[in-house]
XYZ file of C-alpha atoms in Angstrom:
247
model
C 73.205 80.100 159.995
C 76.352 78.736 162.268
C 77.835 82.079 161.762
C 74.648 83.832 163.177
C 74.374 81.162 165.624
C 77.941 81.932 166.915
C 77.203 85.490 166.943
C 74.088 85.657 168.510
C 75.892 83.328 171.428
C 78.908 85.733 171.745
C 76.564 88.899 171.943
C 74.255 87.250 174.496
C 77.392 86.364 176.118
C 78.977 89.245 176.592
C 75.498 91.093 177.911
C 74.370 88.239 180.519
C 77.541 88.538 182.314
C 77.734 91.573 184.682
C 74.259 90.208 185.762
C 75.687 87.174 186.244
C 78.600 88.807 188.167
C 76.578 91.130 190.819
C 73.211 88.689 191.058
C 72.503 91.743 194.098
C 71.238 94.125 190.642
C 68.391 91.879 190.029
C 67.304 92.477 193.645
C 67.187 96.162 192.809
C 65.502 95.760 190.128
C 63.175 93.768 191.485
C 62.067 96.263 194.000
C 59.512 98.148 192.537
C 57.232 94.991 191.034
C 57.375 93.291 194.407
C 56.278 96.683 196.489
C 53.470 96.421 193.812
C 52.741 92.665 194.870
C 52.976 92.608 198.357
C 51.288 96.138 199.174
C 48.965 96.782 196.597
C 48.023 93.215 195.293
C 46.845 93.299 198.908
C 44.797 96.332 198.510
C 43.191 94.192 195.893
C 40.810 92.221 197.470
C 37.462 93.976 197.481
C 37.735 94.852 194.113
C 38.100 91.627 192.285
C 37.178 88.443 192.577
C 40.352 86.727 193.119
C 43.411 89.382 193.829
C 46.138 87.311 193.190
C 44.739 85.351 190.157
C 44.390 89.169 188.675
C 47.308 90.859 189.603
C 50.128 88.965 189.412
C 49.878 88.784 185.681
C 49.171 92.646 185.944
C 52.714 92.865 187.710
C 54.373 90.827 185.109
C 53.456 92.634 182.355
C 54.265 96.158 183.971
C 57.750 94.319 184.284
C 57.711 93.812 180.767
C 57.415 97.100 179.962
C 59.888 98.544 182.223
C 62.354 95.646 181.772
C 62.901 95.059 178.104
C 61.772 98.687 177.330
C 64.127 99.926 179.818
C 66.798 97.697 177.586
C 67.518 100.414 175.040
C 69.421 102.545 177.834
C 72.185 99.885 178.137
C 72.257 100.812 174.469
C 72.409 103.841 174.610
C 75.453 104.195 177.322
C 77.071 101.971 174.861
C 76.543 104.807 171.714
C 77.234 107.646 173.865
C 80.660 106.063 175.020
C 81.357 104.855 172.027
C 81.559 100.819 172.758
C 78.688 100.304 170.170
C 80.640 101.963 167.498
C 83.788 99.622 168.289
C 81.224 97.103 168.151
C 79.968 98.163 164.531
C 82.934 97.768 163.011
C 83.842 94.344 163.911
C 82.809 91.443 161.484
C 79.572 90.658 164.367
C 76.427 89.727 162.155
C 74.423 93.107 163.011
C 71.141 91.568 163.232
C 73.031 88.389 165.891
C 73.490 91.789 167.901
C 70.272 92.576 167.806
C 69.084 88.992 168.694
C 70.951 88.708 171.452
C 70.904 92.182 173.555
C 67.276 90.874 172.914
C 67.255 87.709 174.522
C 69.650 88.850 177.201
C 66.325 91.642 178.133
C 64.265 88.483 177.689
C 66.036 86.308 180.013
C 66.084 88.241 183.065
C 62.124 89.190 182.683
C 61.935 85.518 182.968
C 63.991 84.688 185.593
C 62.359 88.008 187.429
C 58.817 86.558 186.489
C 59.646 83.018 188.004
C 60.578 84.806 191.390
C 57.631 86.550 191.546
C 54.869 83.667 190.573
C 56.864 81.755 193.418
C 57.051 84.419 195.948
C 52.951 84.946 194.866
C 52.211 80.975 195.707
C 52.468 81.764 199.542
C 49.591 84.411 198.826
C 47.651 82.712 197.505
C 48.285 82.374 193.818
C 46.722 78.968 192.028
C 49.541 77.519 190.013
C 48.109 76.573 186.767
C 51.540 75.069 184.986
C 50.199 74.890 181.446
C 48.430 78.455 181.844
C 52.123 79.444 183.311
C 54.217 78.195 180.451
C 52.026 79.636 177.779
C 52.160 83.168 179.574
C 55.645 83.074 180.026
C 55.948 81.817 176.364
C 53.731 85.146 175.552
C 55.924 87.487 177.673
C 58.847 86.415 175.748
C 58.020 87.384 172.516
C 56.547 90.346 173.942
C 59.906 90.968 175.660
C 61.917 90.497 172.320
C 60.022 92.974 170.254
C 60.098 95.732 173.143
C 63.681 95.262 173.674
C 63.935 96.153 170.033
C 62.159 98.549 169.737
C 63.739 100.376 172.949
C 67.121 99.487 171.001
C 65.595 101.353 167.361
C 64.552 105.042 170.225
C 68.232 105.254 171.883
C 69.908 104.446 168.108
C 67.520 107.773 167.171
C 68.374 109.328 170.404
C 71.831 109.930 168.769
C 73.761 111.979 170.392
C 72.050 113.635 173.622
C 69.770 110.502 174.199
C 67.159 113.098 175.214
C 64.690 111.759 172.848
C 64.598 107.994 174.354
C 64.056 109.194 178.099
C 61.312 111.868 176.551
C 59.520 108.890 174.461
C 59.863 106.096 176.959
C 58.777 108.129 180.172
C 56.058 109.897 177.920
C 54.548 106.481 176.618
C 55.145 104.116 179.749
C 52.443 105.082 182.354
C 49.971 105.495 179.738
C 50.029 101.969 178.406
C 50.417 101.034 182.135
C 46.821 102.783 183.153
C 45.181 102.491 179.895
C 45.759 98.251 179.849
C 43.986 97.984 183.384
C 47.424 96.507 184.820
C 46.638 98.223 188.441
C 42.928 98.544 188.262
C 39.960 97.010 186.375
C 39.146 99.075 183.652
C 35.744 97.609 183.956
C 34.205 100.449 186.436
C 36.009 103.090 184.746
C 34.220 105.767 182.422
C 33.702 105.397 178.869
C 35.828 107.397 177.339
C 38.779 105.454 179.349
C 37.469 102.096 178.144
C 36.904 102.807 174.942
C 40.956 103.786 174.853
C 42.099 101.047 176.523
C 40.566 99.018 173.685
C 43.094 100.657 171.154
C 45.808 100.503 173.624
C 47.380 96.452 172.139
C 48.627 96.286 175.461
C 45.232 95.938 177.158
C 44.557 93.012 174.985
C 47.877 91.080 176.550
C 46.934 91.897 180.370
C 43.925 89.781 179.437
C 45.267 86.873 177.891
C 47.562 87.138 180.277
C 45.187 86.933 183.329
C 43.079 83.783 181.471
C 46.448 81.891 180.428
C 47.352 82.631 184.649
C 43.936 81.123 185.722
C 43.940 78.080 183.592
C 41.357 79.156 181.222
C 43.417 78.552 177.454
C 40.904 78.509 175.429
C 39.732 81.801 176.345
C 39.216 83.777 173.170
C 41.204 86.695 175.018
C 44.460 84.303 174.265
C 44.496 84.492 170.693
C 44.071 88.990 170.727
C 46.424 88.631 173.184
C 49.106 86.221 170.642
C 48.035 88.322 167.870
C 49.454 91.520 169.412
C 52.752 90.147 170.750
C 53.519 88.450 167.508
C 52.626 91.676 165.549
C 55.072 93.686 168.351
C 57.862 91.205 167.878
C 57.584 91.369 163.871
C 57.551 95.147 164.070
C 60.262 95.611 166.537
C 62.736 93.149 164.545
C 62.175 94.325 161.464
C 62.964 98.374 162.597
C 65.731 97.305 165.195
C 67.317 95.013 162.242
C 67.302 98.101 159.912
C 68.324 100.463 162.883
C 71.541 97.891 163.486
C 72.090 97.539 159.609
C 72.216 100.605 158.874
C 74.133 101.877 161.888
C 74.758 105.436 164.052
Protein backbone atom coordinates (compact mmCIF):
# COMPACT_ATOMS: atom_id res chain seq x y z
CA UNK A 1 0.00 0.00 0.00
CA UNK A 2 3.05 2.67 0.71
CA UNK A 3 4.41 1.59 -2.54
CA UNK A 4 1.07 2.44 -4.36
CA UNK A 5 0.75 5.36 -2.22
CA UNK A 6 4.19 6.66 -3.43
CA UNK A 7 3.29 5.93 -6.88
CA UNK A 8 0.08 7.26 -7.18
CA UNK A 9 1.79 10.68 -5.58
CA UNK A 10 4.67 10.67 -8.16
CA UNK A 11 2.18 10.10 -11.17
CA UNK A 12 -0.22 12.80 -9.93
CA UNK A 13 2.84 14.74 -9.56
CA UNK A 14 4.27 14.71 -12.56
CA UNK A 15 0.63 15.43 -14.44
CA UNK A 16 -0.54 18.50 -12.10
CA UNK A 17 2.49 20.37 -12.93
CA UNK A 18 2.39 22.08 -16.38
CA UNK A 19 -1.08 23.22 -15.06
CA UNK A 20 0.44 24.38 -12.27
CA UNK A 21 3.15 26.10 -14.41
CA UNK A 22 0.85 28.11 -17.10
CA UNK A 23 -2.41 28.65 -14.57
CA UNK A 24 -3.45 30.96 -18.12
CA UNK A 25 -4.59 27.04 -19.70
CA UNK A 26 -7.29 26.73 -17.22
CA UNK A 27 -8.63 30.08 -18.46
CA UNK A 28 -8.86 28.52 -21.89
CA UNK A 29 -10.34 25.88 -20.87
CA UNK A 30 -12.66 27.48 -19.06
CA UNK A 31 -14.04 29.38 -21.94
CA UNK A 32 -16.58 27.42 -23.36
CA UNK A 33 -18.61 26.46 -19.84
CA UNK A 34 -18.62 30.11 -18.85
CA UNK A 35 -20.00 31.40 -22.52
CA UNK A 36 -22.61 28.68 -21.58
CA UNK A 37 -23.24 30.43 -18.08
CA UNK A 38 -23.23 33.87 -18.72
CA UNK A 39 -25.12 33.86 -22.25
CA UNK A 40 -27.30 31.08 -22.24
CA UNK A 41 -28.00 30.47 -18.43
CA UNK A 42 -29.41 33.92 -19.17
CA UNK A 43 -31.56 32.81 -21.94
CA UNK A 44 -32.90 30.59 -19.24
CA UNK A 45 -35.29 32.40 -17.49
CA UNK A 46 -38.70 31.87 -19.03
CA UNK A 47 -38.25 28.41 -19.23
CA UNK A 48 -37.62 27.29 -15.73
CA UNK A 49 -38.42 28.17 -12.62
CA UNK A 50 -35.22 29.22 -11.23
CA UNK A 51 -32.33 29.55 -14.14
CA UNK A 52 -29.48 29.50 -12.14
CA UNK A 53 -30.59 26.85 -9.54
CA UNK A 54 -31.01 24.61 -12.96
CA UNK A 55 -28.23 25.34 -14.96
CA UNK A 56 -25.33 25.69 -13.23
CA UNK A 57 -25.32 22.07 -12.30
CA UNK A 58 -26.21 21.51 -16.09
CA UNK A 59 -22.81 23.39 -16.85
CA UNK A 60 -20.89 21.35 -14.43
CA UNK A 61 -21.70 18.24 -15.60
CA UNK A 62 -21.16 19.15 -19.42
CA UNK A 63 -17.62 20.03 -17.87
CA UNK A 64 -17.41 16.69 -16.68
CA UNK A 65 -17.79 15.22 -19.72
CA UNK A 66 -15.54 17.28 -21.72
CA UNK A 67 -12.93 17.56 -18.93
CA UNK A 68 -12.11 14.12 -17.66
CA UNK A 69 -13.34 12.57 -20.99
CA UNK A 70 -11.21 14.88 -22.83
CA UNK A 71 -8.31 13.30 -20.35
CA UNK A 72 -7.54 10.30 -22.55
CA UNK A 73 -5.92 12.71 -25.29
CA UNK A 74 -3.07 13.70 -22.90
CA UNK A 75 -2.80 9.93 -23.09
CA UNK A 76 -2.79 9.47 -26.09
CA UNK A 77 0.06 12.22 -27.14
CA UNK A 78 1.93 10.35 -24.57
CA UNK A 79 1.48 6.67 -26.69
CA UNK A 80 1.91 8.24 -29.93
CA UNK A 81 5.32 9.88 -28.80
CA UNK A 82 6.26 7.24 -27.06
CA UNK A 83 6.59 8.77 -23.27
CA UNK A 84 3.92 6.19 -22.09
CA UNK A 85 5.97 3.35 -23.30
CA UNK A 86 9.16 4.77 -21.34
CA UNK A 87 6.72 5.00 -18.70
CA UNK A 88 5.66 1.17 -18.95
CA UNK A 89 8.73 -0.07 -18.43
CA UNK A 90 9.73 1.55 -15.31
CA UNK A 91 8.98 -0.29 -11.93
CA UNK A 92 5.60 2.50 -11.55
CA UNK A 93 2.65 0.35 -10.03
CA UNK A 94 0.45 0.40 -13.39
CA UNK A 95 -2.77 0.74 -11.75
CA UNK A 96 -0.92 4.09 -9.27
CA UNK A 97 -0.74 5.39 -13.02
CA UNK A 98 -3.98 4.96 -13.59
CA UNK A 99 -5.07 6.49 -10.20
CA UNK A 100 -3.37 9.34 -10.57
CA UNK A 101 -3.71 10.70 -14.38
CA UNK A 102 -7.23 10.13 -12.78
CA UNK A 103 -7.22 12.34 -10.00
CA UNK A 104 -5.06 14.87 -11.78
CA UNK A 105 -8.55 15.03 -14.51
CA UNK A 106 -10.44 15.12 -11.22
CA UNK A 107 -8.73 17.93 -9.65
CA UNK A 108 -8.97 20.52 -12.15
CA UNK A 109 -12.93 19.74 -12.78
CA UNK A 110 -12.98 20.74 -9.23
CA UNK A 111 -11.07 23.59 -9.05
CA UNK A 112 -12.96 24.63 -12.58
CA UNK A 113 -16.37 23.80 -10.78
CA UNK A 114 -15.49 26.04 -7.66
CA UNK A 115 -14.86 29.05 -10.13
CA UNK A 116 -17.88 28.68 -11.70
CA UNK A 117 -20.45 28.16 -8.54
CA UNK A 118 -18.56 31.44 -7.34
CA UNK A 119 -18.66 33.39 -10.46
CA UNK A 120 -22.70 31.99 -10.53
CA UNK A 121 -23.32 33.57 -6.77
CA UNK A 122 -23.35 37.18 -8.32
CA UNK A 123 -26.28 35.79 -10.61
CA UNK A 124 -28.06 34.73 -8.58
CA UNK A 125 -27.17 31.23 -7.55
CA UNK A 126 -28.46 30.07 -3.77
CA UNK A 127 -25.45 28.55 -2.11
CA UNK A 128 -26.63 25.49 -0.46
CA UNK A 129 -23.02 24.24 1.17
CA UNK A 130 -24.12 20.74 2.12
CA UNK A 131 -26.06 20.31 -1.35
CA UNK A 132 -22.52 21.76 -2.81
CA UNK A 133 -20.19 19.33 -1.14
CA UNK A 134 -22.26 16.30 -1.90
CA UNK A 135 -22.40 17.35 -5.72
CA UNK A 136 -18.95 18.01 -5.91
CA UNK A 137 -18.36 14.70 -3.97
CA UNK A 138 -20.66 13.11 -6.94
CA UNK A 139 -18.71 14.83 -9.77
CA UNK A 140 -15.62 13.33 -8.51
CA UNK A 141 -16.28 9.93 -8.77
CA UNK A 142 -17.97 10.65 -11.87
CA UNK A 143 -14.76 12.39 -13.00
CA UNK A 144 -12.52 9.33 -11.99
CA UNK A 145 -14.38 6.70 -13.90
CA UNK A 146 -14.61 8.98 -17.18
CA UNK A 147 -11.05 9.79 -17.02
CA UNK A 148 -10.60 6.06 -17.18
CA UNK A 149 -12.45 5.19 -19.37
CA UNK A 150 -11.17 8.06 -21.88
CA UNK A 151 -7.63 6.52 -20.82
CA UNK A 152 -8.99 2.50 -21.83
CA UNK A 153 -10.38 4.50 -25.96
CA UNK A 154 -6.83 6.28 -26.70
CA UNK A 155 -4.88 2.85 -25.25
CA UNK A 156 -7.34 1.13 -28.19
CA UNK A 157 -6.77 4.02 -30.40
CA UNK A 158 -3.24 2.49 -30.85
CA UNK A 159 -1.51 3.78 -33.29
CA UNK A 160 -3.50 6.51 -35.45
CA UNK A 161 -5.68 7.57 -32.38
CA UNK A 162 -8.46 7.90 -34.97
CA UNK A 163 -10.71 5.72 -33.06
CA UNK A 164 -10.74 7.94 -29.67
CA UNK A 165 -11.57 11.33 -31.55
CA UNK A 166 -14.32 9.13 -33.71
CA UNK A 167 -15.84 7.58 -30.28
CA UNK A 168 -15.54 10.61 -28.06
CA UNK A 169 -16.93 13.28 -30.63
CA UNK A 170 -19.57 10.57 -31.76
CA UNK A 171 -20.84 9.90 -28.07
CA UNK A 172 -20.35 13.47 -26.41
CA UNK A 173 -23.25 15.67 -27.73
CA UNK A 174 -25.56 12.89 -27.47
CA UNK A 175 -25.26 12.30 -23.76
CA UNK A 176 -25.08 16.16 -23.61
CA UNK A 177 -28.81 16.60 -25.32
CA UNK A 178 -30.22 13.39 -24.30
CA UNK A 179 -29.46 14.23 -20.17
CA UNK A 180 -31.44 17.64 -20.51
CA UNK A 181 -28.05 19.53 -19.55
CA UNK A 182 -29.14 22.68 -21.90
CA UNK A 183 -32.84 22.24 -21.97
CA UNK A 184 -35.61 20.53 -19.93
CA UNK A 185 -36.33 17.41 -21.37
CA UNK A 186 -39.68 17.81 -19.80
CA UNK A 187 -41.50 19.58 -22.99
CA UNK A 188 -39.71 17.50 -25.34
CA UNK A 189 -41.45 14.58 -27.40
CA UNK A 190 -41.72 11.16 -26.30
CA UNK A 191 -39.59 9.37 -28.07
CA UNK A 192 -36.69 11.90 -26.73
CA UNK A 193 -37.77 11.32 -23.14
CA UNK A 194 -38.16 8.02 -23.16
CA UNK A 195 -34.15 7.96 -24.33
CA UNK A 196 -33.01 10.21 -22.05
CA UNK A 197 -34.26 7.75 -19.41
CA UNK A 198 -31.64 5.09 -20.65
CA UNK A 199 -29.09 7.69 -21.14
CA UNK A 200 -27.25 7.14 -16.97
CA UNK A 201 -26.22 10.49 -17.54
CA UNK A 202 -29.70 12.03 -17.35
CA UNK A 203 -30.11 10.46 -14.01
CA UNK A 204 -26.81 12.56 -12.62
CA UNK A 205 -28.04 16.08 -14.12
CA UNK A 206 -30.89 15.43 -11.70
CA UNK A 207 -29.32 14.58 -8.62
CA UNK A 208 -27.20 16.98 -9.48
CA UNK A 209 -29.76 19.88 -9.76
CA UNK A 210 -31.61 18.58 -6.19
CA UNK A 211 -28.10 18.13 -4.32
CA UNK A 212 -27.51 22.16 -5.93
CA UNK A 213 -30.92 23.32 -4.48
CA UNK A 214 -30.64 21.85 -1.08
CA UNK A 215 -33.11 19.17 -1.52
CA UNK A 216 -30.78 15.72 -0.29
CA UNK A 217 -33.15 13.61 0.29
CA UNK A 218 -34.52 13.78 -3.05
CA UNK A 219 -34.91 10.24 -4.32
CA UNK A 220 -33.18 11.58 -7.65
CA UNK A 221 -29.78 11.50 -5.34
CA UNK A 222 -29.51 7.97 -4.82
CA UNK A 223 -30.14 7.08 -9.21
CA UNK A 224 -27.94 9.68 -9.47
CA UNK A 225 -24.99 7.83 -6.76
CA UNK A 226 -25.97 4.64 -8.21
CA UNK A 227 -24.79 5.58 -11.72
CA UNK A 228 -21.53 7.35 -10.83
CA UNK A 229 -20.48 4.57 -8.57
CA UNK A 230 -21.38 1.95 -11.28
CA UNK A 231 -19.22 4.42 -13.94
CA UNK A 232 -16.30 4.62 -11.58
CA UNK A 233 -16.32 0.65 -10.93
CA UNK A 234 -16.53 0.08 -14.66
CA UNK A 235 -14.01 2.55 -15.76
CA UNK A 236 -11.30 1.24 -13.09
CA UNK A 237 -11.71 -2.04 -13.60
CA UNK A 238 -11.17 -1.71 -17.83
CA UNK A 239 -8.54 1.20 -17.45
CA UNK A 240 -6.66 -1.14 -14.71
CA UNK A 241 -6.66 -4.04 -17.27
CA UNK A 242 -5.94 -1.55 -20.23
CA UNK A 243 -2.66 -0.26 -18.01
CA UNK A 244 -1.84 -3.95 -16.93
CA UNK A 245 -1.80 -5.28 -19.79
CA UNK A 246 -0.14 -2.48 -21.74
CA UNK A 247 0.18 -1.05 -25.68
Amino acid sequence: MTTFLRDTTIVFSREVRPSLRNPVGLLFEMGQPLLFLFLFGALLGGAVGSSWQWFVPGILVMMCLTGPMGAGYTLLVELLGGTLERMLVTPLNRTAMLVGKSMKATVMLLVEAVLIIALALPLGFELHAAGVLAGLAQLAVFAVGLGSLSFVLAIKSAPNGTLFYMVSQSLLFPLLLLSGVLLPLETAPGWLRALGQLNPVTYIVDAQRALFAGDLADPSVLYGTISVCAIAAVGLHLGNRAMRKGV
